Structures are given as structure tokens and as C-alpha cells.
Amino acid sequence: MDIFYQTSEGETEQSHPPTDNIEKYGQVKDPSNLQIENNPRGNIWHLPIIGHIEGHIVMPPGHKTTKYEHVIPMLLHAAQSPSVDGLLVVLNTVGGDVEAGLAIAELIAHFSKPTVSLVLGGGHSIGVPLGVSADYSYISSSAAMTIHPVRMNGTMVGAQQTYDYFNKMQDRVLDFVISHSKIKRIRLKELMMDTNTLAMDMGTFLIGEEAVEEGLIDEVGGLNDAIERLYEMIDKEREM
């Protein structure tokens, strides 16, 4: 609902309600209205995944979030839009809701046009599947990725069913990562269960080239590398 207020001069002006977080990062509120520049090399639509990946529970005020209920409709519209030739996913995320992250990652992995991902700053936790979901992936030399077991907040029942549920949830993440990267399952589990790397925790912290050496990410690079790669992929798509 729009809000009207009186200015100091006595005139009535219109104020709009606060915009959703994702609009601050260059996206549009109406996913059907994708404003893409007409570039002869190809129109690239960018999807920033910033901060905490928010699922069914709304994060407290003050948290930077990427909301799945915004991202999913935008991906659906971009996949069908004739003005979009390629998708650039830019990540700087601490992770967040596992199912929301996997849902977004699945849409990127099955996007109908060329996709490239670029990890800047961090692609931690559920950000790992998102980082590997594109056709080709980059990570900046200073960026990091944290691999750790699935965690859950809230009341948990101390029963075999709870343990089985955690295992199934973790397998979903493992299956996605190994199917969209070059890392082997046994190595990914070793990194996930390492007790010597993180203080008071289990998992592994990889920086830039380490993520490439492990087979998670394709190449170390920056924004220009990612864009040029995407243009090359768009050219090949046009030739088919």
C-alpha cells in the first residue's frame, strides 16, 4: 500500500513501501518485466545471491537476504524470455536454508540457456551447490567456500528417524555437488567431515585455487573472465 505524507511546504507527496532486499542488488520486483539491454554479443541477465539464503522462515531485520520466493519466479521468467541469452550468477553468501538453496540451484542447473557462476567473497555451506550449479564456474582468488555437514536449528527428537533424516538431507547435497562438479564423492565427504580444519566445528575452508584443485570450481577468475566465457557460450549456442 502506498503512503502519502505532507512535506514541509504543505504539499502532498507519495511514498512507497520499503523495497525487497533483492531489488537493492539490481533485480526487478516484477519478474515478467525483465529489462535487458539489446547487446549484439548477447543479453546477459545477472542473478546476485547475496547474504543469507532465506527459506520458509523470515530472517530478522538487519540481515541481508536472498529470498527464494523472489528468485524462483525471476528464474522462470528469464528462462522463457526471448531477450535473455545467458545467465550470470554472482555469489557472496554465508549459506542458509538447505531446501531453498537446493531449489534455486536446481533451476540454475536446468536453465535453458548458457550459465556461468562467479563466487566472490564467499560461497559457503549451501552456497557450494549454488556455486557449482552453472554450466561453468569461476571463483576469485580471494574468495572462499566452506564445506560442512548439514545442520538444523530447533527442537530435534533423539531417535533413529532423526539421524536417517539428516543422512538423507546430506545425501541430497552431496549428490547435487558431485553431479555438477569434478570432485569425487569420497573426497567431498572427507572435506565435509574433517575435524582438523575448523575450530570447534567439522568441515573444510577452501580459498580460491584450493576450490579449483579439489574439483569443485572450474577456474579461478574474475568478472571479466566470467562475462567473456558466457559470451563464448552464447556464440556456440547461436551456431547450433
PDB file of C-alpha atoms in Angstrom:
ATOM      1  CA  MET A   1       0.000   0.000   0.000  1.00  0.00           C
ATOM      2  CA  ASP A   2       1.324   3.460  -0.895  1.00  0.00           C
ATOM      3  CA  ILE A   3       1.723   6.068   1.832  1.00  0.00           C
ATOM      4  CA  PHE A   4       1.021   9.789   1.430  1.00  0.00           C
ATOM      5  CA  TYR A   5       2.607  12.427   3.639  1.00  0.00           C
ATOM      6  CA  GLN A   6       2.816  16.192   3.975  1.00  0.00           C
ATOM      7  CA  THR A   7       6.017  17.984   3.003  1.00  0.00           C
ATOM      8  CA  SER A   8       7.354  20.995   4.875  1.00  0.00           C
ATOM      9  CA  GLU A   9       5.802  23.174   2.144  1.00  0.00           C
ATOM     10  CA  GLY A  10       2.412  21.624   2.764  1.00  0.00           C
ATOM     11  CA  GLU A  11       2.308  19.654  -0.487  1.00  0.00           C
ATOM     12  CA  THR A  12       1.195  16.042  -0.553  1.00  0.00           C
ATOM     13  CA  GLU A  13       3.749  13.558  -1.854  1.00  0.00           C
ATOM     14  CA  GLN A  14       3.635   9.840  -2.314  1.00  0.00           C
ATOM     15  CA  SER A  15       5.974   7.440  -0.543  1.00  0.00           C
ATOM     16  CA  HIS A  16       6.302   3.790  -1.483  1.00  0.00           C
ATOM     17  CA  PRO A  17       6.731   0.908   0.949  1.00  0.00           C
ATOM     18  CA  PRO A  18      10.237  -0.460   1.502  1.00  0.00           C
ATOM     19  CA  THR A  19      11.527  -2.473  -1.423  1.00  0.00           C
ATOM     20  CA  ASP A  20      12.525  -6.093  -1.048  1.00  0.00           C
ATOM     21  CA  ASN A  21      16.197  -6.865  -0.478  1.00  0.00           C
ATOM     22  CA  ILE A  22      16.822  -8.357  -3.880  1.00  0.00           C
ATOM     23  CA  GLU A  23      15.849  -5.108  -5.614  1.00  0.00           C
ATOM     24  CA  LYS A  24      18.874  -3.476  -3.990  1.00  0.00           C
ATOM     25  CA  TYR A  25      21.094  -5.809  -5.986  1.00  0.00           C
ATOM     26  CA  GLY A  26      19.881  -4.814  -9.441  1.00  0.00           C
ATOM     27  CA  GLN A  27      16.898  -7.112  -9.889  1.00  0.00           C
ATOM     28  CA  VAL A  28      13.320  -6.198 -10.692  1.00  0.00           C
ATOM     29  CA  LYS A  29      10.329  -6.667  -8.417  1.00  0.00           C
ATOM     30  CA  ASP A  30       8.086  -7.776 -11.288  1.00  0.00           C
ATOM     31  CA  PRO A  31       9.823 -10.839 -12.823  1.00  0.00           C
ATOM     32  CA  SER A  32       7.796 -10.539 -16.021  1.00  0.00           C
ATOM     33  CA  ASN A  33       9.361  -7.135 -16.695  1.00  0.00           C
ATOM     34  CA  LEU A  34      12.965  -8.141 -17.409  1.00  0.00           C
ATOM     35  CA  GLN A  35      14.768  -5.033 -18.647  1.00  0.00           C
ATOM     36  CA  ILE A  36      17.706  -6.329 -20.700  1.00  0.00           C
ATOM     37  CA  GLU A  37      19.939  -4.198 -22.890  1.00  0.00           C
ATOM     38  CA  ASN A  38      19.978  -5.132 -26.577  1.00  0.00           C
ATOM     39  CA  ASN A  39      23.605  -6.267 -26.834  1.00  0.00           C
ATOM     40  CA  PRO A  40      24.693  -7.761 -30.198  1.00  0.00           C
ATOM     41  CA  ARG A  41      27.078 -10.133 -28.355  1.00  0.00           C
ATOM     42  CA  GLY A  42      24.216 -11.423 -26.246  1.00  0.00           C
ATOM     43  CA  ASN A  43      21.980 -10.174 -23.483  1.00  0.00           C
ATOM     44  CA  ILE A  44      23.248 -11.348 -20.093  1.00  0.00           C
ATOM     45  CA  TRP A  45      20.861 -11.402 -17.152  1.00  0.00           C
ATOM     46  CA  HIS A  46      22.589 -11.332 -13.781  1.00  0.00           C
ATOM     47  CA  LEU A  47      21.400 -13.051 -10.633  1.00  0.00           C
ATOM     48  CA  PRO A  48      23.124 -11.937  -7.425  1.00  0.00           C
ATOM     49  CA  ILE A  49      22.863 -14.352  -4.493  1.00  0.00           C
ATOM     50  CA  ILE A  50      23.809 -12.219  -1.520  1.00  0.00           C
ATOM     51  CA  GLY A  51      23.917 -12.702   2.224  1.00  0.00           C
ATOM     52  CA  HIS A  52      21.716 -15.336   3.865  1.00  0.00           C
ATOM     53  CA  ILE A  53      19.588 -17.581   1.642  1.00  0.00           C
ATOM     54  CA  GLU A  54      16.170 -17.224   3.194  1.00  0.00           C
ATOM     55  CA  GLY A  55      13.725 -20.126   3.195  1.00  0.00           C
ATOM     56  CA  HIS A  56      10.312 -20.514   4.786  1.00  0.00           C
ATOM     57  CA  ILE A  57      11.378 -18.620   7.915  1.00  0.00           C
ATOM     58  CA  VAL A  58      11.809 -14.854   7.539  1.00  0.00           C
ATOM     59  CA  MET A  59      15.172 -13.621   8.783  1.00  0.00           C
ATOM     60  CA  PRO A  60      15.288 -10.877  11.437  1.00  0.00           C
ATOM     61  CA  PRO A  61      15.584  -7.243  10.307  1.00  0.00           C
ATOM     62  CA  GLY A  62      19.136  -6.167   9.559  1.00  0.00           C
ATOM     63  CA  HIS A  63      20.097  -9.377   7.761  1.00  0.00           C
ATOM     64  CA  LYS A  64      20.990  -9.204   4.086  1.00  0.00           C
ATOM     65  CA  THR A  65      18.993 -11.978   2.431  1.00  0.00           C
ATOM     66  CA  THR A  66      18.246 -13.619  -0.893  1.00  0.00           C
ATOM     67  CA  LYS A  67      14.614 -14.704  -0.787  1.00  0.00           C
ATOM     68  CA  TYR A  68      13.745 -17.869  -2.680  1.00  0.00           C
ATOM     69  CA  GLU A  69      10.177 -16.696  -3.350  1.00  0.00           C
ATOM     70  CA  HIS A  70      11.660 -13.812  -5.365  1.00  0.00           C
ATOM     71  CA  VAL A  71      14.480 -15.655  -7.103  1.00  0.00           C
ATOM     72  CA  ILE A  72      12.478 -18.659  -8.327  1.00  0.00           C
ATOM     73  CA  PRO A  73       9.844 -16.652 -10.288  1.00  0.00           C
ATOM     74  CA  MET A  74      12.570 -14.476 -11.810  1.00  0.00           C
ATOM     75  CA  LEU A  75      14.486 -17.545 -12.999  1.00  0.00           C
ATOM     76  CA  LEU A  76      11.322 -18.981 -14.515  1.00  0.00           C
ATOM     77  CA  HIS A  77      10.614 -15.771 -16.435  1.00  0.00           C
ATOM     78  CA  ALA A  78      14.241 -15.339 -17.517  1.00  0.00           C
ATOM     79  CA  ALA A  79      14.309 -18.883 -18.888  1.00  0.00           C
ATOM     80  CA  GLN A  80      11.328 -18.077 -21.109  1.00  0.00           C
ATOM     81  CA  SER A  81      12.253 -14.522 -22.037  1.00  0.00           C
ATOM     82  CA  PRO A  82      13.455 -14.093 -25.659  1.00  0.00           C
ATOM     83  CA  SER A  83      15.522 -11.089 -24.541  1.00  0.00           C
ATOM     84  CA  VAL A  84      17.747 -13.216 -22.263  1.00  0.00           C
ATOM     85  CA  ASP A  85      20.630 -15.078 -23.930  1.00  0.00           C
ATOM     86  CA  GLY A  86      22.651 -16.087 -20.874  1.00  0.00           C
ATOM     87  CA  LEU A  87      22.675 -16.071 -17.086  1.00  0.00           C
ATOM     88  CA  LEU A  88      25.490 -14.856 -14.825  1.00  0.00           C
ATOM     89  CA  VAL A  89      25.131 -15.948 -11.190  1.00  0.00           C
ATOM     90  CA  VAL A  90      27.229 -13.877  -8.760  1.00  0.00           C
ATOM     91  CA  LEU A  91      27.569 -15.284  -5.246  1.00  0.00           C
ATOM     92  CA  ASN A  92      28.650 -13.811  -1.949  1.00  0.00           C
ATOM     93  CA  THR A  93      26.670 -15.853   0.548  1.00  0.00           C
ATOM     94  CA  VAL A  94      27.123 -17.338   4.002  1.00  0.00           C
ATOM     95  CA  GLY A  95      24.634 -20.081   3.130  1.00  0.00           C
ATOM     96  CA  GLY A  96      21.243 -20.547   4.706  1.00  0.00           C
ATOM     97  CA  ASP A  97      18.156 -22.679   4.159  1.00  0.00           C
ATOM     98  CA  VAL A  98      19.172 -26.002   2.583  1.00  0.00           C
ATOM     99  CA  GLU A  99      15.973 -26.713   0.649  1.00  0.00           C
ATOM    100  CA  ALA A 100      15.628 -23.146  -0.619  1.00  0.00           C
ATOM    101  CA  GLY A 101      19.259 -23.189  -1.768  1.00  0.00           C
ATOM    102  CA  LEU A 102      18.860 -26.546  -3.484  1.00  0.00           C
ATOM    103  CA  ALA A 103      15.673 -25.386  -5.224  1.00  0.00           C
ATOM    104  CA  ILE A 104      17.471 -22.354  -6.684  1.00  0.00           C
ATOM    105  CA  ALA A 105      20.495 -24.490  -7.611  1.00  0.00           C
ATOM    106  CA  GLU A 106      18.285 -26.982  -9.470  1.00  0.00           C
ATOM    107  CA  LEU A 107      16.686 -24.199 -11.515  1.00  0.00           C
ATOM    108  CA  ILE A 108      20.111 -22.801 -12.449  1.00  0.00           C
ATOM    109  CA  ALA A 109      21.412 -26.282 -13.321  1.00  0.00           C
ATOM    110  CA  HIS A 110      18.481 -26.857 -15.676  1.00  0.00           C
ATOM    111  CA  PHE A 111      18.299 -23.316 -17.057  1.00  0.00           C
ATOM    112  CA  SER A 112      17.505 -23.397 -20.770  1.00  0.00           C
ATOM    113  CA  LYS A 113      20.340 -21.010 -21.728  1.00  0.00           C
ATOM    114  CA  PRO A 114      24.106 -20.814 -21.055  1.00  0.00           C
ATOM    115  CA  THR A 115      25.004 -20.164 -17.421  1.00  0.00           C
ATOM    116  CA  VAL A 116      28.182 -19.081 -15.617  1.00  0.00           C
ATOM    117  CA  SER A 117      28.692 -18.649 -11.878  1.00  0.00           C
ATOM    118  CA  LEU A 118      31.203 -16.432 -10.098  1.00  0.00           C
ATOM    119  CA  VAL A 119      31.992 -16.813  -6.392  1.00  0.00           C
ATOM    120  CA  LEU A 120      33.129 -13.526  -4.850  1.00  0.00           C
ATOM    121  CA  GLY A 121      33.868 -13.155  -1.157  1.00  0.00           C
ATOM    122  CA  GLY A 122      32.255 -16.424  -0.142  1.00  0.00           C
ATOM    123  CA  GLY A 123      30.106 -19.299  -1.328  1.00  0.00           C
ATOM    124  CA  HIS A 124      29.700 -21.095   1.976  1.00  0.00           C
ATOM    125  CA  SER A 125      27.533 -24.001   3.128  1.00  0.00           C
ATOM    126  CA  ILE A 126      24.524 -24.306   0.773  1.00  0.00           C
ATOM    127  CA  GLY A 127      26.351 -21.725  -1.352  1.00  0.00           C
ATOM    128  CA  VAL A 128      28.561 -24.627  -2.540  1.00  0.00           C
ATOM    129  CA  PRO A 129      25.771 -26.312  -4.575  1.00  0.00           C
ATOM    130  CA  LEU A 130      24.807 -22.887  -5.912  1.00  0.00           C
ATOM    131  CA  GLY A 131      28.404 -22.189  -6.918  1.00  0.00           C
ATOM    132  CA  VAL A 132      28.666 -25.415  -8.931  1.00  0.00           C
ATOM    133  CA  SER A 133      25.165 -25.289 -10.444  1.00  0.00           C
ATOM    134  CA  ALA A 134      26.102 -23.307 -13.575  1.00  0.00           C
ATOM    135  CA  ASP A 135      27.478 -24.737 -16.831  1.00  0.00           C
ATOM    136  CA  TYR A 136      30.858 -23.189 -15.972  1.00  0.00           C
ATOM    137  CA  SER A 137      32.075 -21.826 -12.641  1.00  0.00           C
ATOM    138  CA  TYR A 138      34.642 -19.263 -11.511  1.00  0.00           C
ATOM    139  CA  ILE A 139      35.951 -18.250  -8.113  1.00  0.00           C
ATOM    140  CA  SER A 140      38.031 -15.170  -7.367  1.00  0.00           C
ATOM    141  CA  SER A 141      41.468 -15.815  -5.885  1.00  0.00           C
ATOM    142  CA  SER A 142      40.410 -14.247  -2.568  1.00  0.00           C
ATOM    143  CA  ALA A 143      37.005 -15.931  -2.296  1.00  0.00           C
ATOM    144  CA  ALA A 144      36.302 -18.901  -0.022  1.00  0.00           C
ATOM    145  CA  MET A 145      33.956 -21.862   0.244  1.00  0.00           C
ATOM    146  CA  THR A 146      33.125 -23.738   3.452  1.00  0.00           C
ATOM    147  CA  ILE A 147      32.046 -27.373   3.211  1.00  0.00           C
ATOM    148  CA  HIS A 148      30.424 -28.847   6.301  1.00  0.00           C
ATOM    149  CA  PRO A 149      27.696 -31.327   7.312  1.00  0.00           C
ATOM    150  CA  VAL A 150      24.041 -30.324   7.232  1.00  0.00           C
ATOM    151  CA  ARG A 151      22.961 -28.533  10.391  1.00  0.00           C
ATOM    152  CA  MET A 152      19.491 -27.914  11.767  1.00  0.00           C
ATOM    153  CA  ASN A 153      18.062 -25.430  14.242  1.00  0.00           C
ATOM    154  CA  GLY A 154      15.109 -26.053  16.529  1.00  0.00           C
ATOM    155  CA  THR A 155      13.850 -28.982  18.566  1.00  0.00           C
ATOM    156  CA  MET A 156      15.117 -32.371  17.442  1.00  0.00           C
ATOM    157  CA  VAL A 157      13.979 -35.805  18.546  1.00  0.00           C
ATOM    158  CA  GLY A 158      16.759 -38.115  19.718  1.00  0.00           C
ATOM    159  CA  ALA A 159      15.673 -41.057  17.603  1.00  0.00           C
ATOM    160  CA  GLN A 160      16.941 -43.145  14.694  1.00  0.00           C
ATOM    161  CA  GLN A 161      14.468 -41.399  12.387  1.00  0.00           C
ATOM    162  CA  THR A 162      16.156 -38.056  13.049  1.00  0.00           C
ATOM    163  CA  TYR A 163      19.550 -39.494  12.166  1.00  0.00           C
ATOM    164  CA  ASP A 164      18.139 -41.058   8.993  1.00  0.00           C
ATOM    165  CA  TYR A 165      16.551 -37.749   8.023  1.00  0.00           C
ATOM    166  CA  PHE A 166      19.869 -35.913   8.399  1.00  0.00           C
ATOM    167  CA  ASN A 167      21.624 -38.533   6.298  1.00  0.00           C
ATOM    168  CA  LYS A 168      19.052 -38.211   3.515  1.00  0.00           C
ATOM    169  CA  MET A 169      19.272 -34.427   3.602  1.00  0.00           C
ATOM    170  CA  GLN A 170      23.048 -34.580   3.425  1.00  0.00           C
ATOM    171  CA  ASP A 171      22.937 -37.069   0.554  1.00  0.00           C
ATOM    172  CA  ARG A 172      20.783 -34.635  -1.419  1.00  0.00           C
ATOM    173  CA  VAL A 173      23.503 -32.006  -1.124  1.00  0.00           C
ATOM    174  CA  LEU A 174      26.308 -34.460  -1.877  1.00  0.00           C
ATOM    175  CA  ASP A 175      24.519 -35.889  -4.926  1.00  0.00           C
ATOM    176  CA  PHE A 176      23.951 -32.444  -6.390  1.00  0.00           C
ATOM    177  CA  VAL A 177      27.526 -31.240  -5.878  1.00  0.00           C
ATOM    178  CA  ILE A 178      29.223 -34.327  -7.331  1.00  0.00           C
ATOM    179  CA  SER A 179      26.879 -34.345 -10.338  1.00  0.00           C
ATOM    180  CA  HIS A 180      27.718 -30.725 -11.192  1.00  0.00           C
ATOM    181  CA  SER A 181      31.443 -30.636 -10.445  1.00  0.00           C
ATOM    182  CA  LYS A 182      34.565 -32.763 -10.859  1.00  0.00           C
ATOM    183  CA  ILE A 183      35.012 -33.698  -7.207  1.00  0.00           C
ATOM    184  CA  LYS A 184      34.596 -37.339  -6.177  1.00  0.00           C
ATOM    185  CA  ARG A 185      32.043 -38.314  -3.553  1.00  0.00           C
ATOM    186  CA  ILE A 186      34.596 -39.879  -1.208  1.00  0.00           C
ATOM    187  CA  ARG A 187      36.752 -36.729  -1.293  1.00  0.00           C
ATOM    188  CA  LEU A 188      33.763 -34.432  -0.745  1.00  0.00           C
ATOM    189  CA  LYS A 189      32.770 -36.442   2.333  1.00  0.00           C
ATOM    190  CA  GLU A 190      36.347 -36.274   3.626  1.00  0.00           C
ATOM    191  CA  LEU A 191      36.304 -32.477   3.337  1.00  0.00           C
ATOM    192  CA  MET A 192      32.882 -32.309   4.949  1.00  0.00           C
ATOM    193  CA  MET A 193      33.839 -34.479   7.926  1.00  0.00           C
ATOM    194  CA  ASP A 194      37.327 -33.062   8.556  1.00  0.00           C
ATOM    195  CA  THR A 195      37.772 -32.255  12.254  1.00  0.00           C
ATOM    196  CA  ASN A 196      41.208 -30.621  11.955  1.00  0.00           C
ATOM    197  CA  THR A 197      40.487 -27.534   9.830  1.00  0.00           C
ATOM    198  CA  LEU A 198      37.721 -25.555  11.529  1.00  0.00           C
ATOM    199  CA  ALA A 199      37.945 -24.555  15.181  1.00  0.00           C
ATOM    200  CA  MET A 200      35.141 -26.106  17.252  1.00  0.00           C
ATOM    201  CA  ASP A 201      33.467 -27.418  14.121  1.00  0.00           C
ATOM    202  CA  MET A 202      33.604 -30.048  11.378  1.00  0.00           C
ATOM    203  CA  GLY A 203      34.346 -29.251   7.746  1.00  0.00           C
ATOM    204  CA  THR A 204      36.846 -27.591   5.415  1.00  0.00           C
ATOM    205  CA  PHE A 205      37.555 -23.991   4.398  1.00  0.00           C
ATOM    206  CA  LEU A 206      38.808 -23.653   0.804  1.00  0.00           C
ATOM    207  CA  ILE A 207      40.208 -20.465  -0.731  1.00  0.00           C
ATOM    208  CA  GLY A 208      40.242 -19.683  -4.461  1.00  0.00           C
ATOM    209  CA  GLU A 209      42.714 -22.034  -6.116  1.00  0.00           C
ATOM    210  CA  GLU A 210      42.085 -24.730  -3.472  1.00  0.00           C
ATOM    211  CA  ALA A 211      38.451 -24.992  -4.585  1.00  0.00           C
ATOM    212  CA  VAL A 212      39.669 -25.444  -8.174  1.00  0.00           C
ATOM    213  CA  GLU A 213      42.298 -28.032  -7.190  1.00  0.00           C
ATOM    214  CA  GLU A 214      39.632 -30.052  -5.360  1.00  0.00           C
ATOM    215  CA  GLY A 215      37.456 -30.067  -8.482  1.00  0.00           C
ATOM    216  CA  LEU A 216      34.609 -28.034  -7.022  1.00  0.00           C
ATOM    217  CA  ILE A 217      35.055 -24.971  -9.258  1.00  0.00           C
ATOM    218  CA  ASP A 218      36.276 -24.926 -12.863  1.00  0.00           C
ATOM    219  CA  GLU A 219      38.619 -21.940 -12.798  1.00  0.00           C
ATOM    220  CA  VAL A 220      39.991 -19.012 -10.808  1.00  0.00           C
ATOM    221  CA  GLY A 221      38.883 -15.759 -12.394  1.00  0.00           C
ATOM    222  CA  GLY A 222      37.013 -12.511 -12.086  1.00  0.00           C
ATOM    223  CA  LEU A 223      34.053 -10.680 -13.550  1.00  0.00           C
ATOM    224  CA  ASN A 224      35.577 -10.110 -16.986  1.00  0.00           C
ATOM    225  CA  ASP A 225      36.549 -13.792 -17.263  1.00  0.00           C
ATOM    226  CA  ALA A 226      33.007 -14.862 -16.381  1.00  0.00           C
ATOM    227  CA  ILE A 227      31.379 -12.463 -18.836  1.00  0.00           C
ATOM    228  CA  GLU A 228      33.720 -13.376 -21.707  1.00  0.00           C
ATOM    229  CA  ARG A 229      33.147 -17.086 -21.076  1.00  0.00           C
ATOM    230  CA  LEU A 230      29.407 -16.510 -21.160  1.00  0.00           C
ATOM    231  CA  TYR A 231      29.643 -14.623 -24.458  1.00  0.00           C
ATOM    232  CA  GLU A 232      31.600 -17.546 -25.931  1.00  0.00           C
ATOM    233  CA  MET A 233      28.921 -19.969 -24.762  1.00  0.00           C
ATOM    234  CA  ILE A 234      26.190 -17.757 -26.234  1.00  0.00           C
ATOM    235  CA  ASP A 235      28.048 -17.712 -29.589  1.00  0.00           C
ATOM    236  CA  LYS A 236      28.211 -21.515 -29.613  1.00  0.00           C
ATOM    237  CA  GLU A 237      24.513 -21.708 -28.742  1.00  0.00           C
ATOM    238  CA  ARG A 238      23.663 -19.458 -31.700  1.00  0.00           C
ATOM    239  CA  GLU A 239      25.707 -21.628 -34.074  1.00  0.00           C
ATOM    240  CA  MET A 240      23.709 -24.740 -33.216  1.00  0.00           C
TER     241      MET A 240
END
